[in-house]
mmCIF file of C-alpha atoms in Angstrom:
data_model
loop_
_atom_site.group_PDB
_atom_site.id
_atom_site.type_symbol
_atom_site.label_atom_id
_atom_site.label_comp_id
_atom_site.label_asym_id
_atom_site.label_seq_id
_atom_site.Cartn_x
_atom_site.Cartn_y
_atom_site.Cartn_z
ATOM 1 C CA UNK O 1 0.000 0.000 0.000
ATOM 2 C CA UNK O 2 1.136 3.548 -1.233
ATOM 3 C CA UNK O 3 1.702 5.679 1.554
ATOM 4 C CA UNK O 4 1.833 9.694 0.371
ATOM 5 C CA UNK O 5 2.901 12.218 1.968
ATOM 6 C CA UNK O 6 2.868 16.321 1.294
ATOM 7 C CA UNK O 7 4.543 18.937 3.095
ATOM 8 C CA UNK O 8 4.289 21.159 4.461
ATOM 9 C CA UNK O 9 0.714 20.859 6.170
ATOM 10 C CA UNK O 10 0.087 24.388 5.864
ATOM 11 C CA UNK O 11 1.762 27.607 4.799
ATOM 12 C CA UNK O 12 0.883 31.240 4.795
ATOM 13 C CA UNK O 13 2.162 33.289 2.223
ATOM 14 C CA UNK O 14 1.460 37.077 1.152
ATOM 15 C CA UNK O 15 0.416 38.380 -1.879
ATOM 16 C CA UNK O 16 3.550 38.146 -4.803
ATOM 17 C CA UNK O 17 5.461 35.389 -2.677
ATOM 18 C CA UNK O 18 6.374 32.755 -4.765
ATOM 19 C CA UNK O 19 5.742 28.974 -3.158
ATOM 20 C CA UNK O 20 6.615 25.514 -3.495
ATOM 21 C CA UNK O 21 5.363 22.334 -1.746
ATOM 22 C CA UNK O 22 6.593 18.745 -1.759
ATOM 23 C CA UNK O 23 4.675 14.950 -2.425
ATOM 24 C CA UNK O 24 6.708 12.144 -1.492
ATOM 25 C CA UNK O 25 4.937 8.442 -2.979
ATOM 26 C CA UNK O 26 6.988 5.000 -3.039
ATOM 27 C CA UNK O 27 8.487 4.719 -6.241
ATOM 28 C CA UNK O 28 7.660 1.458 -7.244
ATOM 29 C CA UNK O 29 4.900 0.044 -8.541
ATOM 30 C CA UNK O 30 4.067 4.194 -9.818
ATOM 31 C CA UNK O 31 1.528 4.812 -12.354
ATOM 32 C CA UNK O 32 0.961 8.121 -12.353
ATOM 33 C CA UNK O 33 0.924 11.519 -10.386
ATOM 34 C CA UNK O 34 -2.033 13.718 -9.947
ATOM 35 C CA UNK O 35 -2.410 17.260 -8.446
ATOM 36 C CA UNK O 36 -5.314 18.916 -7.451
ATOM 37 C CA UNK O 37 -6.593 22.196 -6.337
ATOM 38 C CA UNK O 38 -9.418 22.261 -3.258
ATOM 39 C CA UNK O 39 -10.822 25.126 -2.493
ATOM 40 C CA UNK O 40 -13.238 25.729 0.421
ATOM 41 C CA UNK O 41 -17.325 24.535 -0.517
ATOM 42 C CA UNK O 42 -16.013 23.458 -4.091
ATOM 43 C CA UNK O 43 -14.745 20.647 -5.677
ATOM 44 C CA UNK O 44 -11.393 19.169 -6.236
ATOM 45 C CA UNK O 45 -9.888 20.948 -9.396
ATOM 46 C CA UNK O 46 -7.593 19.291 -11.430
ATOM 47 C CA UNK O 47 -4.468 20.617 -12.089
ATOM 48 C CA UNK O 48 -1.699 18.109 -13.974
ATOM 49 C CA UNK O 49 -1.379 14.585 -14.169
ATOM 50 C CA UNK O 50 2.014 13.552 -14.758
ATOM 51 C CA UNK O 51 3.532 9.793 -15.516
ATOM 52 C CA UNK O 52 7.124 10.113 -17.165
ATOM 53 C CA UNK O 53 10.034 11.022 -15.166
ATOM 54 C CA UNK O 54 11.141 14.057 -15.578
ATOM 55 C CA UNK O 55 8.093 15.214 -16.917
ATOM 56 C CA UNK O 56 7.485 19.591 -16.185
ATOM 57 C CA UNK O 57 3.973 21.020 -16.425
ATOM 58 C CA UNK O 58 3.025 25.097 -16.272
ATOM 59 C CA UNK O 59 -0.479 25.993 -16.133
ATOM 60 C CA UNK O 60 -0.417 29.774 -15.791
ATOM 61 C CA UNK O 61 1.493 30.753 -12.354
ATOM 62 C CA UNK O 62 1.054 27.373 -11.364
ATOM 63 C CA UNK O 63 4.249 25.153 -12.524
ATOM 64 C CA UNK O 64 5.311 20.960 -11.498
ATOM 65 C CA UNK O 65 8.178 18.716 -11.916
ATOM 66 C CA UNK O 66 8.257 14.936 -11.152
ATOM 67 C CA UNK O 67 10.866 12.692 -9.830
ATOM 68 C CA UNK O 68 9.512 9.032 -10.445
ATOM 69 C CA UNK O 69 13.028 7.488 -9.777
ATOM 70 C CA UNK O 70 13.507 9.207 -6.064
ATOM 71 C CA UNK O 71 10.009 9.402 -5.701
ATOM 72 C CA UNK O 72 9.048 12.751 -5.110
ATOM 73 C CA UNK O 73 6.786 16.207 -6.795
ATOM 74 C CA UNK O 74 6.781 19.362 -6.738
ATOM 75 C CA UNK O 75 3.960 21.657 -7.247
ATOM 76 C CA UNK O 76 5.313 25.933 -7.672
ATOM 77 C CA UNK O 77 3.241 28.633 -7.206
ATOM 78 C CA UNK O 78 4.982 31.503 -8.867
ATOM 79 C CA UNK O 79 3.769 35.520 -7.183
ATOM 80 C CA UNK O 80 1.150 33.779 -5.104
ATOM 81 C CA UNK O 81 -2.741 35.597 -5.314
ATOM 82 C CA UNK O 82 -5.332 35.765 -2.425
ATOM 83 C CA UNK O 83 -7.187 33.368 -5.355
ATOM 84 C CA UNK O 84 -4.429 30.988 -4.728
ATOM 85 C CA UNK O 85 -5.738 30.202 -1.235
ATOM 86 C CA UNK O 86 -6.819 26.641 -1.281
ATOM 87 C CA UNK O 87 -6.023 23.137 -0.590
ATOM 88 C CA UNK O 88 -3.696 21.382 -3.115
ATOM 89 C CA UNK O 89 -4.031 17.452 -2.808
ATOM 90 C CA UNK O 90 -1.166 14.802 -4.725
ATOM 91 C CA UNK O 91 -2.356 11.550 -5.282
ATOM 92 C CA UNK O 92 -0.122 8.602 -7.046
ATOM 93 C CA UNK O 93 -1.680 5.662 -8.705
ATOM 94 C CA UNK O 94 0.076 2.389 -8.375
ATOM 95 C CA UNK O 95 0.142 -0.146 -11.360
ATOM 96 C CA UNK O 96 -2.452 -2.039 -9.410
ATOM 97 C CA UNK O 97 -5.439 0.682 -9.766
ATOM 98 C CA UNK O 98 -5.093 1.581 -6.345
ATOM 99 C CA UNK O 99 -5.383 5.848 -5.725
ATOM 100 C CA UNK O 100 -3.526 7.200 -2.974
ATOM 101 C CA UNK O 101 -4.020 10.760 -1.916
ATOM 102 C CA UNK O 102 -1.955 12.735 0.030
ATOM 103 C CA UNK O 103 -3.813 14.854 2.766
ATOM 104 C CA UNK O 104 -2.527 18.441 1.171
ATOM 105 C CA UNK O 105 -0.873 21.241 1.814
ATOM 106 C CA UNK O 106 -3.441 24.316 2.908
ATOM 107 C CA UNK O 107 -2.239 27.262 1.005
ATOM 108 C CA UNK O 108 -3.855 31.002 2.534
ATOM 109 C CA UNK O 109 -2.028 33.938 0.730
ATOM 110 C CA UNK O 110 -2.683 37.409 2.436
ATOM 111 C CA UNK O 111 -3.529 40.302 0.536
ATOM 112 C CA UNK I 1 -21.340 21.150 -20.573
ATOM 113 C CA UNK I 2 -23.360 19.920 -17.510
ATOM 114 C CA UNK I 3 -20.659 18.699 -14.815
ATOM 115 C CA UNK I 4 -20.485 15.721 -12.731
ATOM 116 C CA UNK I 5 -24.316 15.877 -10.581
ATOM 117 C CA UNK I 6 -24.132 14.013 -6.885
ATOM 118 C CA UNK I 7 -27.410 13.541 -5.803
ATOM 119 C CA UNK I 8 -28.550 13.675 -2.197
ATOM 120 C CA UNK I 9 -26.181 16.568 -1.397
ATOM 121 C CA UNK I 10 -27.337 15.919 2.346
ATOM 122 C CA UNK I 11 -28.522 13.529 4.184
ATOM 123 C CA UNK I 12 -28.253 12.007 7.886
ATOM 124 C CA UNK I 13 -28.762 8.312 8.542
ATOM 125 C CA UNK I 14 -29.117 6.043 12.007
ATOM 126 C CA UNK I 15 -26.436 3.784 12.356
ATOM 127 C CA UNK I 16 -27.319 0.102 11.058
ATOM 128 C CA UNK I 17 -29.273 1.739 8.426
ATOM 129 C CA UNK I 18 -28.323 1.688 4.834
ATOM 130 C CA UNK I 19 -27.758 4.482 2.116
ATOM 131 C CA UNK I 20 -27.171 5.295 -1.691
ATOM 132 C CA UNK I 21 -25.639 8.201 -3.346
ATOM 133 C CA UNK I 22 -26.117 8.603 -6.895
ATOM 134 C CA UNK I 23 -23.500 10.459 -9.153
ATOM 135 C CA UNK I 24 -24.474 11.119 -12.753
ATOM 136 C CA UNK I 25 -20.916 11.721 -15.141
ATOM 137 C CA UNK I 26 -20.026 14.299 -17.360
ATOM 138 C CA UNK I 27 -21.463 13.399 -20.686
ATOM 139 C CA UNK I 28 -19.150 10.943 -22.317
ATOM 140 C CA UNK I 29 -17.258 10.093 -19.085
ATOM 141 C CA UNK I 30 -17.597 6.754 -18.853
ATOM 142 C CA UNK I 31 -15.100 5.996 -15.987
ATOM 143 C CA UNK I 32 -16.808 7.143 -12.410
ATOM 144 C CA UNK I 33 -15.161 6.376 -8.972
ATOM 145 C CA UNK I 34 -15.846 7.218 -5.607
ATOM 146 C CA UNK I 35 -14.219 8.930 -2.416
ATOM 147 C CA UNK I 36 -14.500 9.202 1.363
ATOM 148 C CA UNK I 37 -13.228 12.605 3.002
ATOM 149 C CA UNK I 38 -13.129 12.459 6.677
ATOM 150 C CA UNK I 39 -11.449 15.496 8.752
ATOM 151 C CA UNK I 40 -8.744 12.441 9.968
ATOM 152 C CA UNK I 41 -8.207 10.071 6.753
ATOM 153 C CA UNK I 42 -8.257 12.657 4.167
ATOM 154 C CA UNK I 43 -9.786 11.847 0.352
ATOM 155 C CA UNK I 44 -9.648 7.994 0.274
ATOM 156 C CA UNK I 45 -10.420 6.330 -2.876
ATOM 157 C CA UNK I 46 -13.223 3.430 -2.732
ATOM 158 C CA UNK I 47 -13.659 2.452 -6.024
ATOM 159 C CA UNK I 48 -13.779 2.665 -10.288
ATOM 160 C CA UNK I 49 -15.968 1.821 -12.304
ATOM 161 C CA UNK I 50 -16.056 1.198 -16.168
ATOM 162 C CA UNK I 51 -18.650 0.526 -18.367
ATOM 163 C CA UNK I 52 -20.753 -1.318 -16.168
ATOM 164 C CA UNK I 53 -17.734 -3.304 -14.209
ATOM 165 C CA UNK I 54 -15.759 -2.312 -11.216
ATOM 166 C CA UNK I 55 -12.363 -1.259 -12.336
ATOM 167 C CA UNK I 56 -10.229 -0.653 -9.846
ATOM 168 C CA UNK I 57 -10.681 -0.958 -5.715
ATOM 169 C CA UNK I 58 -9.289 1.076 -2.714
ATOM 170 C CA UNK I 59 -9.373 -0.687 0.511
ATOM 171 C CA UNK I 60 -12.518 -0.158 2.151
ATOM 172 C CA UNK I 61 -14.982 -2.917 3.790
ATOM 173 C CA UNK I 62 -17.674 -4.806 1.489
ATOM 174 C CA UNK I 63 -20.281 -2.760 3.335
ATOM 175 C CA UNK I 64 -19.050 -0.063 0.930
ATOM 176 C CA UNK I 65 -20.269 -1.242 -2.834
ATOM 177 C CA UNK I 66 -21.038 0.392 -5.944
ATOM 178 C CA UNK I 67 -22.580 -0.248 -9.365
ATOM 179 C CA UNK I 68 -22.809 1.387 -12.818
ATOM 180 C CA UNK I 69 -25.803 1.906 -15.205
ATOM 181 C CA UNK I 70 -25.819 1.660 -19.104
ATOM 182 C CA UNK I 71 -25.696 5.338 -19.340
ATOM 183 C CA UNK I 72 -22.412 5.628 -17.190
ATOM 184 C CA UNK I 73 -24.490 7.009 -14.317
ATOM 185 C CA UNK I 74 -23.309 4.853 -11.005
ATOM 186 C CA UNK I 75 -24.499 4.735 -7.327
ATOM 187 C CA UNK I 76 -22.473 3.758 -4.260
ATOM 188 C CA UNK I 77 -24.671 1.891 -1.639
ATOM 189 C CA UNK I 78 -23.122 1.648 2.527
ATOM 190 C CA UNK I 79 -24.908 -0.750 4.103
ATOM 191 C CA UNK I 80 -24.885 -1.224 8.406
ATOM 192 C CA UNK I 81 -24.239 1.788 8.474
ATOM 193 C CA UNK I 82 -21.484 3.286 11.488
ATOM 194 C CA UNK I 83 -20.770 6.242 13.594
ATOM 195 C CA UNK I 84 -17.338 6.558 11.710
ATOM 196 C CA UNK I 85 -19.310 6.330 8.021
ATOM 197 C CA UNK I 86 -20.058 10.253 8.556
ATOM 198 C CA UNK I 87 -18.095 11.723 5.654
ATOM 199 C CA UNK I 88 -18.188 13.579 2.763
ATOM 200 C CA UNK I 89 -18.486 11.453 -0.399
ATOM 201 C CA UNK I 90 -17.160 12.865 -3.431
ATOM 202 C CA UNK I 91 -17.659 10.460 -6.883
ATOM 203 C CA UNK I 92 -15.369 12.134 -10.448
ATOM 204 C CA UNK I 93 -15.994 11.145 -14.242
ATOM 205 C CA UNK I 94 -13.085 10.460 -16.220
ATOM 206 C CA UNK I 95 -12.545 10.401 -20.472
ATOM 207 C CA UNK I 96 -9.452 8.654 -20.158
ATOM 208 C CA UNK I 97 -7.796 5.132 -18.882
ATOM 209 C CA UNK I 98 -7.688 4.853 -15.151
ATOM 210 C CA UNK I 99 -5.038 6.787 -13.610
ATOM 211 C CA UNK I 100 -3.776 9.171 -15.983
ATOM 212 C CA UNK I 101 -6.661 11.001 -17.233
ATOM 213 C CA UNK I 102 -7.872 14.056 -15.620
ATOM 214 C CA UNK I 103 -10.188 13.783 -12.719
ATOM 215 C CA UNK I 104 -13.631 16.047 -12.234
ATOM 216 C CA UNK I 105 -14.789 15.841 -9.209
ATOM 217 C CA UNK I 106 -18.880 16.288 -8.123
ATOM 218 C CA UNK I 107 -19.918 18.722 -5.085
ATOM 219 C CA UNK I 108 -20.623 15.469 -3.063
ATOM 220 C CA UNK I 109 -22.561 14.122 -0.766
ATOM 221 C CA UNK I 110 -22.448 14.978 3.226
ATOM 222 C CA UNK I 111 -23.622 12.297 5.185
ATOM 223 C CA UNK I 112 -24.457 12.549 9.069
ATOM 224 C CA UNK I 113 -24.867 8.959 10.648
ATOM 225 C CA UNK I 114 -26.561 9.281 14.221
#
């Protein structure tokens, strides 16, 4: 069983700070790598899913790189917004099907 | 484009009692799986399904089962229902294969069990 981890639990950033976090997952049996976005009374957003090492993705501001071999991703949040403020969730899928999340890193940005 | 509809959004049960959620996919999603969110577990994945067939499985009790219609439209059923089943179920519709395809998630269900 997967175990995945994200740090840090929470950060507090203000407005034009740029940001990373961190999602650790056991490298073998990997799949695939999934971020998502969480903010308060909506749904999960999706932001990349990512399977080859090495692989970069930029969505706007929002930028990540994954590690398969050491087993790690980062998510970057480049000048952070107050819109920014949200929950952002990993989750690796083993080769088996199984879907591991993370439990996030809570992002507030002050104005 | 309608998104993915979770249908009660609230309910509260007694425990021992049973309930189903219903969660109707994006149109032409045909992959749907489900997910517990409790305050201490996190978003825990219960299971996939795929035209008609369960998929893929997280690790959660056979109280917890699930089935898909003909129209991709699925339900997740909890049966003996406990204390610790209060959660916030949250089922997503997928194009792609399992995994690696982008996830949209419904508003989900809150359910209370008394």
């Amino acid at each position: 069983i997967l175990n995945v981890e994200q740090s840090p639990q929470s950060l507090h950033v203000q407005e034009g700070d740029s940001t990373n976090f961190t999602c650790s997952f056991p490298s073998s049996n990997f799949y695939a790598l999934h971020w998502y976005r969480w903010e308060t009374a909506k749904s999960p957003e999706a932001l990349f899913v990512m399977t080859l090492n090495g692989d970069e993705k930029k969505k706007g501001r929002i930028s990540a790189t994954l590690n398969t071999k050491e087993g790690y991703s980062y998510l970057y949040i480049k000048g952070s917004q107050p819109e920014d403020s949200a929950t952002y969730l990993c989750a690796s899928t083993e080769s088996q099907g199984n879907l591991i999340f993370g439990k996030g890193t809570k992002l507030s940005v002050k104005p | 484009k309608a998104g993915v509809t979770q249908t009660p959004r609230y309910l509260i049960k007694t425990r021992g009692q049973q309930v189903t959620l219903s969660c109707s996919p994006i149109s032409g999603h045909r992959s749907v799986s489900w997910y517990q969110q409790t305050p201490g577990q996190g978003l825990q994945f219960l299971f996939e399904y795929f035209s008609e067939t369960q998929r893929n499985k997280g690790n959660f009790p056979g109280r917890f089962s699930g089935r898909q219609f003909s129209n991709s439209r699925s339900e997740m059923n909890v049966s003996t229902l406990e204390l610790g089943d209060s959660a916030l179920y949250l089922c997503a519709s997928s194009l792609g294969q399992w995994g690696t395809g982008e996830l949209f998630f419904g508003e989900g269900s809150r359910l209370t069990v008394l």
